[in-house]
C-alpha cells in the first residue's frame, strides 16, 4: 500500500476530488436559468435553489472545526464525496420523472391542436387546453422543486469535510517546505473548478433537453429560440460520476500517514511542529468536550468580533462576496436576456472570461503583496484603490444597455389586443416578430391565420395576420424574437465587467492579510472559521434570493401553466439592468466604504499608539506563519 502512504498521491486525488465537487456547483449555477425555464421557477426560487447548499454547510462547519484531526479524515472526505455525488444524481433525477418538455406550439405534441394560429373561438380547443393540466403531470411537477432543494442540501452537507480536512491532512503530513506548494496547487484548482463548471454548462446546453427521448429530427427549436431548453441534467450525471470515482481512493488512505521525506529532509524540531498544530486548530479546543466547546463558542466569537479591524474587513469582504454571488448566479441570465444570447454563449463568457479575469486579479494581488511587504495600513490603501477603480468600471455598466423590444400588448404600452376573437391560449408563448418589428407572444396573438415553413431561412412564415400591416400592405410574422438592437454592446459590456472583476478581486489577498495580522495568533483559525460562516450567513445564502426577488420585480409577463405562474417570459430590460447591476454596484460601494472605515480606524489606532509610545507593535506575527495561513485562507472557494 505504498501508494496510499504517499502525500503526493493524496494531493493528486484531492485535486481531482475538489475539481469534481466544484464542477458540480459551478455547473449548477451555469444551468440554473435553464432549470428555471424548464420547471417554471421564478428567479427568487432559483436563487434560493442556488444558495441552498450553504445551509447544510453553515450548520455543520462548526463541528468540522471541532472534530479537527480526531476523526479518520480521509474516510470522512470519501464519505462526504459519495454523499455529494449521490446529491448530484438526485438533482438530475427530476428529468427522468417529469416527462417530456412541452413547449407552446410544439408541432409534434400529441396533447393539443397546436397549429398555434388564430382560430375562431371554439370550446373544443378550450377544453383541450384544460385537459393538458392532468393530475399526474402537476403532481410530478410539485415534486421537482423539493427534490432539487434536497439535492442541493445534500451537496452542501457532503462538501463540508472535503476542504478543511483535506487541507489540514496535507499540511500535517507534507514535508514542511512542500506544503505551501501543495496548498497552492489545491488553491488554483478551487478557482479553476467553477470556471470549468460554466464551460461544461456551455457545452451541455447545446444538446436538447430530451435528446435521449426524441429523434433529433423532430426537434425544430433552434438554440436561439426563447423556448429552447438544453440538456441541463447531463452535466450532473457526468460530474456526479466523476465525483464518485474520485471519492473511492479515499477509502484506502490511512488515518495517519508518515510525514513526507525528502532527500535533504532535516529532522523537524518538535517545537516547530507544535506551533504548526497550534496554528491549525487551536490546541486548547482539542482538549474540550463537545459541550464545553459549544459553550465557549459564543464567548470566543464575541472576543473575535470585538476586534474592529477584523469586523470591518470581514464586512467589506461580505459585501464583495454578495456581489460575486450575484454574478455567479444571475450574470448568465442577464446576458441571455439583455443581449439575447443563448445560454451556451453566456456560460462560455462567464467561464472563459469573467472568472479568469477574477483569477488574474487574485494572483496579481498576491504577487504585489509578496513583492512589497506591506503594512496593514498599506494593505488597506491597496484594497481601497482596487475597489475604487473596480467601481469606476462597474458604474458605467448601469447605462450600457437597451430597452425591451416592442411587444404588442405588453411593452411599452399595455394596450388593447387585436386578437380577442382568436381564442389564443393565455399560456401561449411562441414569439414571432412582425414585418414592422413588433413582437407578438404567438402567431395567434398576431392574428395570423396561415403559416408555412421557410426552408431557406429555417423559420416559420406566418401570413394573413390581422394585427400586422394594413389592408393595402399585408404584413407577415416570422417565428423568432425581435432584435432589441443590443448585440453590439455585448463586447464593451464584457470588457468593462471583466475589468471591474479583475480590479475588485485584486483586494482579495491584501484583505485576508489584514485579517490575519490583526487577529491574535491563538484565535486565528477560529477567526477564519467565523469569517467564512459570516460569508455564508450574510452573503452566499441571502444574496441570490435578494437578486432573484429584484429580478422578479422587473417581470412584465409571467408565464402561465394551468393557472399558475411559471418563469418570466419578458422583463423590462431597463429595470432589470438598473436593479441587477444597481445591486452589484451597491455592494461594491459598500465594500469600499468598509475598507475606508477600516483604514480610518487603523490610522486612529496608529496615532494613539504613537502617543503612548510604548513598545513596538505586538500585532505582527512571523511571516512564514502568515504565509501558510494565508494560503489556507485563500483556498476557500469564492
Ligand atoms: C421541422 O423542420 C423541417 C425542416 O427542417 C420541416 O420540414 C418540418 O415541417 C418542421 N416540422 C415542424 C413540426 O415544425
Ligand atoms: C385543429 O387545427 C386545424 C388546422 O390546423 C383546424 O382545421 C381544426 O379545426 C382544429 N381543430 C380543433 C379542434 O380546433
Ligand atoms: C377550463 O377550466 C377552468 C377552470 O380550471 C373552467 O373555469 C373552464 O370552464 C374550463 N373550460 C372548459 C371549456 O372546460
Ligand atoms: C413526431 O414525432 C414522431 C416520433 O415521436 C416522429 O416520427 C415524427 O416524425 C414527428 N413529426 C414531426 C412533424 O416532427
Ligand atoms: C402609448 O399609448 C398612448 C395612448 O394610449 C399613445 O399616445 C402613445 O404614443 C403610446 N406609446 C407608444 C410608445 O406606443
Ligand atoms: C413571408 O411571406 C410573405 C408573404 O408571402 C413574403 O412577402 C415574405 O417575403 C416572406 N418572408 C420570408 C422571410 O420568407
Ligand atoms: C403571477 O402573475 C401575475 C400576472 O400574470 C402577477 O401579477 C403576479 O405578481 C405573479 N405572481 C408571482 C408570485 O410572481
XYZ file of C-alpha atoms and ligand atoms in Angstrom:
736
model
C 0.000 0.000 0.000
C 2.890 2.350 -0.705
C 0.754 4.443 -2.992
C -1.683 5.293 -0.260
C 1.109 6.277 2.068
C 2.285 8.956 -0.302
C 1.205 12.516 0.293
C 1.821 13.376 -3.351
C -0.783 10.834 -4.374
C -3.118 12.295 -1.793
C -2.634 15.771 -3.264
C -3.368 14.388 -6.721
C -6.545 12.664 -5.525
C -7.602 15.702 -3.572
C -7.115 17.957 -6.554
C -9.304 15.698 -8.678
C -11.932 15.464 -5.962
C -12.117 19.207 -5.460
C -12.286 19.700 -9.184
C -15.234 17.320 -9.428
C -17.000 18.924 -6.485
C -16.577 22.450 -7.837
C -17.581 21.233 -11.261
C -20.956 20.254 -9.832
C -21.531 23.559 -8.070
C -20.267 25.665 -10.972
C -22.367 23.651 -13.377
C -25.448 24.205 -11.247
C -25.004 27.952 -11.415
C -24.408 27.808 -15.148
C -27.533 25.768 -15.780
C -29.818 27.496 -13.295
C -31.507 29.696 -15.897
C -32.260 26.597 -17.926
C -33.661 24.749 -14.917
C -35.726 27.836 -14.192
C -37.213 27.761 -17.660
C -37.699 24.018 -17.734
C -39.605 23.804 -14.455
C -41.207 27.229 -14.404
C -39.427 28.642 -11.380
C -39.280 32.294 -10.503
C -35.843 33.845 -10.156
C -36.347 34.070 -6.440
C -36.891 30.328 -6.293
C -33.887 29.629 -8.470
C -31.820 31.978 -6.319
C -32.842 30.031 -3.236
C -32.024 26.802 -5.016
C -28.611 28.087 -5.956
C -27.769 29.134 -2.406
C -29.376 26.205 -0.617
C -26.187 24.154 -0.382
C -24.878 26.732 2.054
C -27.490 25.710 4.613
C -26.031 22.338 5.468
C -22.574 23.747 5.140
C -23.151 26.571 7.612
C -24.667 24.344 10.252
C -22.052 21.613 10.053
C -18.863 23.587 9.608
C -18.769 24.269 13.351
C -18.447 20.580 14.039
C -15.742 20.164 11.467
C -13.629 22.769 13.202
C -14.272 20.935 16.451
C -13.551 17.413 15.320
C -10.461 18.535 13.518
C -7.966 15.710 13.498
C -9.824 13.419 15.891
C -11.515 11.550 13.100
C -10.320 9.441 10.209
C -10.025 12.378 7.858
C -9.574 10.595 4.516
C -12.545 8.365 5.227
C -14.677 11.374 6.186
C -13.731 13.077 2.950
C -14.568 9.938 0.982
C -17.971 9.546 2.618
C -18.720 13.235 2.116
C -17.794 12.967 -1.537
C -20.021 9.910 -2.005
C -22.929 11.827 -0.449
C -22.204 14.757 -2.739
C -22.134 12.537 -5.813
C -25.468 10.995 -4.828
C -26.757 14.550 -4.440
C -25.654 15.357 -7.984
C -27.574 12.330 -9.254
C -30.573 13.417 -7.190
C -30.513 16.848 -8.831
C -30.591 15.214 -12.257
C -33.441 12.904 -11.214
C -36.401 15.244 -11.972
C -35.562 14.986 -15.635
C -36.456 11.309 -15.525
C -39.782 11.551 -13.741
C -41.158 14.843 -15.013
C -41.882 13.636 -18.519
C -41.047 15.294 -21.782
C -40.508 19.005 -22.020
C -43.522 20.592 -23.629
C -43.437 23.999 -25.148
C -46.155 26.062 -26.749
C -46.922 25.193 -30.328
C -44.755 22.123 -30.329
C -45.983 20.863 -33.674
C -45.429 17.297 -32.697
C -47.263 17.403 -29.387
C -49.947 14.782 -29.072
C -51.938 16.601 -26.458
C -53.363 19.685 -28.121
C -54.278 21.004 -31.509
C -51.267 23.167 -31.855
C -51.284 24.894 -35.148
C -50.758 27.998 -32.997
C -52.785 30.010 -35.441
C -55.686 32.315 -34.966
C -58.837 30.248 -34.904
C -62.394 31.259 -34.220
C -63.320 30.822 -30.582
C -64.177 27.203 -30.110
C -64.996 25.483 -26.890
C -63.411 22.350 -28.219
C -59.991 23.889 -28.171
C -60.521 25.418 -24.751
C -61.416 22.008 -23.411
C -58.362 20.532 -24.980
C -56.210 23.103 -23.214
C -57.910 22.284 -19.941
C -57.127 18.628 -20.434
C -53.395 19.225 -20.550
C -53.377 20.010 -16.847
C -53.903 16.404 -15.924
C -53.368 15.475 -12.315
C -50.308 13.254 -12.644
C -48.466 15.922 -14.525
C -48.879 18.506 -11.857
C -48.058 16.015 -9.086
C -44.790 15.214 -10.764
C -44.140 18.897 -11.139
C -44.798 19.624 -7.486
C -42.102 17.169 -6.523
C -39.454 18.732 -8.717
C -38.525 21.742 -6.643
C -38.279 19.885 -3.313
C -36.108 17.221 -4.934
C -33.793 19.869 -6.334
C -33.597 21.583 -2.948
C -32.876 18.297 -1.210
C -30.133 17.595 -3.718
C -28.557 20.958 -3.047
C -28.799 20.425 0.703
C -27.025 17.077 0.445
C -24.463 18.558 -1.889
C -23.652 21.126 0.765
C -23.516 18.558 3.551
C -21.319 16.200 1.580
C -18.954 19.019 0.735
C -18.372 20.038 4.367
C -15.419 17.794 5.223
C -13.726 17.911 1.852
C -11.810 21.147 2.012
C -10.932 21.640 5.684
C -9.929 18.011 6.255
C -8.039 17.773 3.002
C -6.019 20.883 3.678
C -5.202 20.020 7.261
C -4.219 16.491 6.217
C -1.857 17.770 3.551
C -0.489 20.326 5.953
C 0.134 17.701 8.631
C 1.860 15.085 6.530
C 3.633 17.056 3.828
C 7.271 17.993 4.199
C 7.042 21.473 5.585
C 8.732 23.210 2.696
C 6.476 21.486 0.185
C 3.261 22.244 1.977
C 2.718 25.750 0.509
C 3.341 24.325 -2.950
C 0.749 21.585 -2.486
C -1.738 24.010 -0.999
C -1.087 26.368 -3.886
C -2.000 23.612 -6.336
C -5.191 22.887 -4.441
C -5.979 26.599 -4.312
C -5.636 27.091 -8.040
C -7.965 24.150 -8.562
C -10.610 25.814 -6.400
C -10.541 28.745 -8.791
C -10.395 26.736 -12.000
C -13.146 24.322 -10.937
C -16.114 26.703 -11.121
C -14.874 28.116 -14.437
C -14.820 24.581 -15.853
C -18.328 24.111 -14.468
C -19.609 27.029 -16.534
C -17.748 25.789 -19.582
C -19.297 22.371 -19.135
C -22.715 24.035 -18.907
C -21.970 25.899 -22.108
C -21.186 22.590 -23.761
C -24.067 20.527 -22.362
C -26.749 23.131 -23.004
C -26.066 22.772 -26.709
C -27.901 19.471 -26.595
C -31.662 19.464 -26.493
C -33.155 18.546 -23.126
C -34.939 15.446 -24.359
C -32.340 14.326 -26.840
C -32.395 10.939 -25.158
C -36.103 10.534 -25.957
C -36.652 12.378 -29.221
C -35.106 11.706 -32.524
C -33.310 14.927 -33.183
C -35.159 15.483 -36.489
C -38.381 16.104 -34.650
C -36.906 18.976 -32.656
C -37.472 22.088 -34.625
C -36.378 24.583 -31.989
C -33.120 26.394 -32.513
C -30.781 27.344 -29.685
C -31.735 30.989 -30.148
C -35.389 30.281 -29.549
C -36.506 31.511 -26.119
C -38.252 28.175 -25.654
C -35.039 26.201 -26.136
C -34.035 24.146 -23.118
C -30.683 22.413 -23.098
C -29.745 19.072 -21.549
C -29.120 20.517 -18.087
C -29.222 17.103 -16.406
C -26.366 15.604 -18.402
C -23.729 17.616 -16.586
C -24.949 16.464 -13.197
C -24.692 12.843 -14.266
C -21.197 13.354 -15.633
C -19.846 15.431 -12.759
C -21.567 13.173 -10.226
C -19.910 10.129 -11.763
C -16.552 11.859 -11.690
C -17.107 12.776 -8.051
C -17.999 9.193 -7.200
C -14.918 7.807 -8.922
C -12.589 10.285 -7.253
C -14.065 9.517 -3.847
C -13.078 5.849 -3.988
C -9.316 6.194 -3.270
C -10.142 7.956 -0.002
C -11.415 4.761 1.481
C -7.847 3.404 1.327
C -5.783 6.262 2.687
C -4.556 5.633 6.230
C -5.712 7.681 9.143
C -2.170 8.738 9.887
C 0.480 8.933 7.243
C 4.219 9.062 7.573
C 5.429 12.599 7.140
C 6.812 13.073 3.688
C 10.543 12.521 3.359
C 12.810 14.419 1.083
C 16.480 13.864 0.366
C 17.583 16.918 2.306
C 14.979 16.411 4.970
C 16.280 17.537 8.301
C 14.651 16.208 11.419
C 11.903 18.577 12.301
C 12.304 20.354 15.565
C 9.373 19.317 17.649
C 8.655 22.837 18.779
C 8.058 23.904 15.213
C 5.683 21.050 14.693
C 3.830 22.056 17.798
C 3.457 25.644 16.653
C 2.080 24.466 13.411
C -0.552 22.289 15.017
C -1.417 25.105 17.297
C -1.910 27.324 14.347
C -4.158 24.879 12.546
C -6.859 24.328 15.068
C -6.018 25.905 18.329
C -4.805 23.274 20.679
C -6.978 24.117 23.634
C -10.013 23.267 21.593
C -8.874 19.711 21.281
C -8.958 19.185 24.970
C -12.515 20.423 25.368
C -15.522 18.191 25.258
C -18.150 18.942 22.680
C -20.500 20.627 25.146
C -17.721 22.751 26.564
C -16.758 23.670 23.062
C -20.291 24.702 22.188
C -20.482 26.746 25.380
C -17.236 28.521 24.736
C -18.031 29.105 21.117
C -20.111 32.287 21.624
C -17.518 33.652 24.000
C -14.619 33.349 21.580
C -16.847 34.569 18.817
C -17.633 37.766 20.724
C -13.994 38.257 21.531
C -13.080 37.947 17.867
C -15.853 40.167 16.650
C -14.920 42.896 19.101
C -11.752 43.489 17.123
C -12.841 46.477 14.982
C -10.417 45.911 12.117
C -11.426 42.275 11.846
C -15.087 43.190 11.851
C -14.765 45.976 9.293
C -12.632 43.985 6.885
C -14.928 40.980 7.142
C -17.931 43.196 6.440
C -16.153 44.650 3.426
C -15.462 41.144 2.192
C -19.066 40.154 2.847
C -20.195 42.960 0.553
C -17.850 41.834 -2.182
C -18.922 38.232 -1.667
C -22.537 39.282 -2.141
C -21.538 40.910 -5.404
C -19.780 37.750 -6.519
C -22.773 35.630 -5.571
C -24.921 37.836 -7.799
C -22.552 37.487 -10.728
C -22.199 33.761 -10.263
C -25.918 33.057 -10.119
C -27.574 35.590 -12.387
C -24.977 37.033 -14.727
C -25.580 34.249 -17.285
C -29.267 35.036 -17.215
C -28.618 38.758 -17.514
C -26.505 38.232 -20.612
C -29.106 35.870 -22.056
C -31.972 38.277 -21.641
C -30.305 41.597 -22.172
C -28.160 40.762 -25.148
C -30.444 37.998 -26.410
C -27.761 35.359 -26.416
C -28.280 31.649 -25.836
C -27.241 30.087 -22.521
C -24.297 28.399 -24.204
C -22.813 31.778 -25.068
C -23.367 33.383 -21.686
C -21.829 30.458 -19.832
C -18.868 30.500 -22.174
C -18.295 34.157 -21.339
C -18.578 33.625 -17.579
C -16.338 30.560 -17.525
C -13.940 31.722 -20.190
C -13.627 35.424 -19.492
C -15.069 36.762 -16.263
C -13.803 34.071 -13.870
C -10.324 34.001 -15.454
C -10.056 37.763 -15.071
C -11.050 37.466 -11.414
C -8.376 34.758 -11.096
C -5.831 37.094 -12.618
C -6.818 39.778 -10.145
C -6.387 37.470 -7.162
C -2.993 36.311 -8.411
C -1.814 39.845 -9.150
C -2.875 40.964 -5.680
C -0.942 38.125 -4.088
C 2.139 38.803 -6.193
C 2.207 42.518 -5.407
C 1.786 41.700 -1.754
C 4.699 39.290 -1.852
C 6.980 41.787 -3.633
C 6.337 44.707 -1.317
C 5.880 43.508 2.215
C 3.180 45.975 3.062
C 1.997 47.165 6.439
C -1.620 46.684 7.392
C -2.405 50.261 6.588
C -0.781 49.978 3.186
C -2.815 46.835 2.559
C -5.937 48.801 3.426
C -4.947 51.503 0.960
C -4.350 48.845 -1.666
C -7.831 47.411 -1.098
C -9.388 50.866 -1.257
C -7.660 51.752 -4.514
C -8.501 48.408 -6.115
C -12.173 48.504 -5.194
C -12.499 52.180 -6.099
C -11.095 51.536 -9.544
C -13.274 48.458 -9.883
C -16.354 50.501 -9.102
C -15.328 53.068 -11.711
C -15.587 50.340 -14.318
C -18.752 48.907 -12.844
C -20.780 52.129 -12.669
C -20.903 52.796 -16.435
C -22.449 49.349 -16.894
C -25.658 50.785 -15.466
C -26.039 52.943 -18.553
C -24.835 50.405 -21.068
C -27.870 48.626 -22.368
C -31.116 48.757 -24.217
C -34.815 48.762 -23.607
C -37.100 45.858 -24.200
C -38.144 45.422 -27.796
C -41.680 46.478 -28.632
C -44.090 43.733 -27.664
C -47.705 44.018 -28.647
C -49.988 44.441 -25.654
C -47.139 44.273 -23.178
C -44.396 46.819 -23.737
C -44.197 49.792 -23.791
C -47.978 50.120 -23.905
C -50.339 47.696 -22.277
C -52.820 48.498 -24.992
C -55.830 46.578 -26.169
C -55.081 43.438 -28.080
C -56.495 42.999 -31.526
C -56.607 39.210 -31.387
C -59.523 38.844 -28.994
C -61.591 36.819 -31.435
C -58.791 34.336 -31.988
C -59.170 32.055 -28.953
C -55.493 32.367 -28.132
C -54.346 30.473 -25.114
C -53.218 32.607 -22.210
C -50.358 30.150 -21.853
C -49.126 30.604 -25.393
C -45.507 31.555 -25.742
C -44.128 31.209 -29.216
C -42.748 34.642 -30.001
C -42.930 35.954 -33.510
C -41.555 39.144 -34.945
C -43.679 41.037 -37.404
C -42.505 42.659 -40.580
C -42.879 46.064 -38.895
C -40.696 44.959 -35.976
C -43.231 44.400 -33.256
C -43.032 41.216 -31.258
C -46.093 39.102 -30.520
C -46.353 36.373 -27.938
C -47.506 33.896 -30.550
C -48.717 33.839 -34.123
C -52.192 33.557 -32.669
C -51.757 36.814 -30.773
C -50.718 38.424 -34.046
C -53.944 37.178 -35.575
C -52.205 35.071 -38.170
C -54.291 32.505 -39.987
C -51.732 30.740 -42.120
C -48.204 29.579 -41.776
C -45.554 27.831 -43.813
C -42.043 26.720 -43.141
C -39.334 28.635 -44.943
C -36.664 26.058 -45.668
C -34.041 28.599 -46.645
C -34.249 30.793 -43.576
C -35.302 27.968 -41.257
C -38.195 29.953 -39.842
C -41.931 29.740 -39.970
C -43.516 32.469 -42.035
C -47.000 33.314 -40.795
C -49.226 35.302 -43.085
C -52.723 36.691 -43.210
C -52.210 38.392 -39.848
C -54.932 40.769 -38.724
C -52.686 42.649 -36.287
C -49.834 43.300 -38.672
C -49.640 45.692 -41.586
C -52.663 47.163 -43.258
C -55.141 46.103 -45.895
C -53.104 47.656 -48.661
C -49.802 46.293 -47.377
C -50.358 42.942 -45.712
C -47.658 42.005 -43.243
C -46.276 38.717 -42.052
C -44.531 37.453 -38.937
C -41.528 35.198 -38.573
C -41.004 32.722 -35.763
C -38.206 34.472 -33.920
C -37.816 37.242 -31.389
C -37.333 40.819 -32.489
C -33.898 42.297 -32.040
C -33.614 44.926 -29.334
C -30.513 46.305 -31.026
C -28.255 45.470 -28.126
C -25.936 42.872 -29.542
C -23.230 45.407 -30.448
C -22.990 46.408 -26.783
C -22.039 42.932 -25.612
C -18.315 43.434 -26.203
C -17.975 46.709 -24.245
C -20.124 45.151 -21.539
C -17.898 42.098 -21.216
C -14.716 44.169 -21.250
C -15.934 46.551 -18.570
C -17.334 43.855 -16.322
C -14.258 41.650 -16.501
C -12.003 44.642 -15.820
C -14.089 45.526 -12.825
C -13.950 41.914 -11.613
C -10.197 41.886 -12.052
C -9.736 45.055 -10.019
C -12.136 44.114 -7.252
C -10.593 40.678 -6.807
C -7.200 42.350 -6.553
C -8.253 43.210 -2.984
C -8.752 39.531 -2.081
C -5.295 38.677 -0.748
C -4.487 42.050 0.890
C -7.746 41.964 2.819
C -7.031 38.432 4.078
C -3.622 39.671 5.097
C -5.225 42.419 7.143
C -7.378 39.908 8.965
C -4.547 37.508 9.687
C -2.357 40.254 11.039
C -4.896 41.844 13.331
C -6.200 38.679 14.955
C -4.335 37.187 17.894
C -2.405 34.087 16.740
C -4.267 31.693 19.009
C -7.606 32.864 17.606
C -6.501 32.764 14.009
C -8.072 29.562 12.792
C -11.173 30.373 14.728
C -11.339 33.852 13.232
C -11.091 32.363 9.758
C -13.861 29.936 10.602
C -16.142 32.716 11.795
C -15.277 34.727 8.739
C -16.431 32.022 6.379
C -19.539 31.462 8.423
C -20.357 35.171 8.151
C -19.728 34.963 4.423
C -22.305 32.220 4.199
C -24.899 33.687 6.516
C -24.658 37.270 5.285
C -23.683 36.865 1.642
C -23.892 33.478 -0.058
C -27.201 32.471 1.498
C -29.316 35.639 1.200
C -27.731 37.386 -1.773
C -29.014 35.110 -4.570
C -32.529 35.269 -3.133
C -32.284 39.051 -2.941
C -31.061 39.284 -6.511
C -33.789 36.881 -7.602
C -36.513 38.988 -5.992
C -35.109 42.131 -7.562
C -35.130 40.435 -10.960
C -38.653 39.088 -10.471
C -39.879 42.584 -9.684
C -38.988 43.681 -13.216
C -41.018 40.996 -14.958
C -43.693 42.292 -17.317
C -45.158 38.987 -18.462
C -45.275 35.883 -16.324
C -45.600 32.558 -17.999
C -48.744 30.634 -17.093
C -49.361 26.962 -16.905
C -52.576 25.501 -15.570
C -53.435 28.857 -13.990
C -50.174 29.033 -12.120
C -47.288 31.383 -12.697
C -44.192 29.818 -14.140
C -40.986 31.621 -15.049
C -40.911 35.074 -16.528
C -41.311 35.453 -20.295
C -40.473 39.134 -20.622
C -38.588 41.580 -18.466
C -38.495 45.312 -18.563
C -34.843 45.272 -19.539
C -34.118 48.812 -18.357
C -35.392 47.986 -14.893
C -33.692 44.586 -14.964
C -30.368 46.218 -15.699
C -30.825 49.009 -13.180
C -31.854 46.718 -10.355
C -29.444 43.870 -11.022
C -26.359 45.946 -11.747
C -27.528 48.544 -9.242
C -27.410 45.916 -6.507
C -23.941 44.910 -7.623
C -22.748 48.491 -7.526
C -24.375 48.906 -4.149
C -22.328 46.007 -2.792
C -19.112 47.270 -4.370
C -19.638 50.697 -2.825
C -20.498 49.005 0.474
C -17.231 47.074 0.356
C -15.374 50.276 -0.438
C -16.999 52.081 2.490
C -15.966 49.365 4.940
C -12.397 49.353 3.642
C -12.244 53.134 4.067
C -13.633 52.814 7.582
C -11.050 50.191 8.470
C -8.345 52.487 7.140
C -9.601 55.349 9.301
C -9.722 53.139 12.382
C -6.185 51.903 11.675
C -4.994 55.463 11.345
C -6.538 56.381 14.670
C -5.109 53.339 16.353
C -1.690 54.185 14.995
C -1.826 57.738 16.244
C -2.983 56.563 19.662
C -0.139 54.117 19.711
C 2.336 56.814 18.782
C 1.049 58.951 21.616
C 1.536 56.176 24.065
C 4.968 55.418 22.599
C 5.072 52.190 24.384
C 6.776 49.213 22.869
C 6.516 48.482 19.192
C 3.695 46.704 17.601
C 2.730 43.400 19.027
C 0.453 42.727 16.175
C 2.846 41.324 13.662
C 3.418 37.620 13.767
C 6.044 35.598 11.991
C 5.993 35.984 8.278
C 6.231 32.350 7.352
C 3.421 31.547 9.643
C 1.304 34.114 7.906
C 2.065 32.838 4.523
C 0.834 29.337 5.125
C -2.247 30.582 6.931
C -2.856 32.913 4.069
C -2.750 30.080 1.645
C -5.177 28.176 3.778
C -7.432 31.167 3.901
C -7.207 31.792 0.221
C -8.056 28.264 -0.687
C -11.701 28.616 0.208
C -13.828 28.931 -2.920
C -15.383 32.266 -3.628
C -39.238 20.828 -38.949
O -38.265 21.265 -39.844
C -38.333 20.656 -41.115
C -37.195 21.172 -41.901
O -36.017 21.043 -41.205
C -39.654 20.977 -41.757
O -39.741 20.339 -42.998
C -40.763 20.485 -40.860
O -42.017 20.865 -41.388
C -40.624 21.059 -39.491
N -41.596 20.442 -38.658
C -42.218 21.070 -37.708
C -43.175 20.275 -36.946
O -42.001 22.238 -37.444
C -57.055 21.945 -35.446
O -56.344 22.710 -36.363
C -56.788 22.620 -37.704
C -55.879 23.499 -38.537
O -54.574 23.164 -38.339
C -58.236 23.090 -37.791
O -58.701 22.905 -39.104
C -59.080 22.274 -36.856
O -60.393 22.793 -36.835
C -58.510 22.381 -35.450
N -59.273 21.553 -34.563
C -59.744 21.993 -33.403
C -60.477 21.019 -32.610
O -59.589 23.147 -33.025
C -61.342 25.179 -18.054
O -61.034 25.148 -16.665
C -61.490 26.292 -15.959
C -61.092 26.147 -14.535
O -59.997 25.362 -14.409
C -63.038 26.379 -16.081
O -63.473 27.553 -15.419
C -63.414 26.446 -17.528
O -64.815 26.432 -17.647
C -62.837 25.256 -18.274
N -63.131 25.408 -19.668
C -63.724 24.477 -20.369
C -64.017 24.781 -21.770
O -63.986 23.397 -19.863
C -43.309 13.496 -34.381
O -42.671 12.535 -33.561
C -42.595 11.251 -34.142
C -41.920 10.375 -33.135
O -42.433 10.600 -31.879
C -41.807 11.319 -35.432
O -41.795 10.062 -36.028
C -42.438 12.316 -36.362
O -41.638 12.492 -37.498
C -42.558 13.663 -35.682
N -43.275 14.578 -36.560
C -42.835 15.802 -36.811
C -43.683 16.643 -37.660
O -41.800 16.241 -36.327
C -48.924 54.540 -25.775
O -50.314 54.789 -25.846
C -50.646 56.168 -25.957
C -52.156 56.294 -25.978
O -52.754 55.221 -25.391
C -50.022 56.766 -27.194
O -50.310 58.161 -27.254
C -48.528 56.551 -27.179
O -47.964 57.010 -28.390
C -48.217 55.085 -26.993
N -46.795 54.942 -26.867
C -46.127 54.078 -27.566
C -44.673 54.028 -27.340
O -46.648 53.327 -28.355
C -43.132 35.600 -45.765
O -44.297 35.573 -46.572
C -44.615 36.846 -47.174
C -45.929 36.699 -47.897
O -45.971 35.523 -48.593
C -43.493 37.272 -48.076
O -43.789 38.531 -48.641
C -42.217 37.340 -47.293
O -41.119 37.650 -48.132
C -41.943 36.031 -46.582
N -40.792 36.220 -45.743
C -39.837 35.332 -45.626
C -38.687 35.673 -44.763
O -39.890 34.272 -46.190
C -48.227 35.963 -11.260
O -48.564 36.620 -12.449
C -49.329 37.811 -12.297
C -49.627 38.341 -13.658
O -49.918 37.335 -14.552
C -48.521 38.809 -11.486
O -49.299 39.969 -11.256
C -48.139 38.206 -10.168
O -47.304 39.072 -9.476
C -47.413 36.901 -10.378
N -47.187 36.274 -9.112
C -45.969 35.960 -8.685
C -45.895 35.287 -7.364
O -44.974 36.183 -9.305
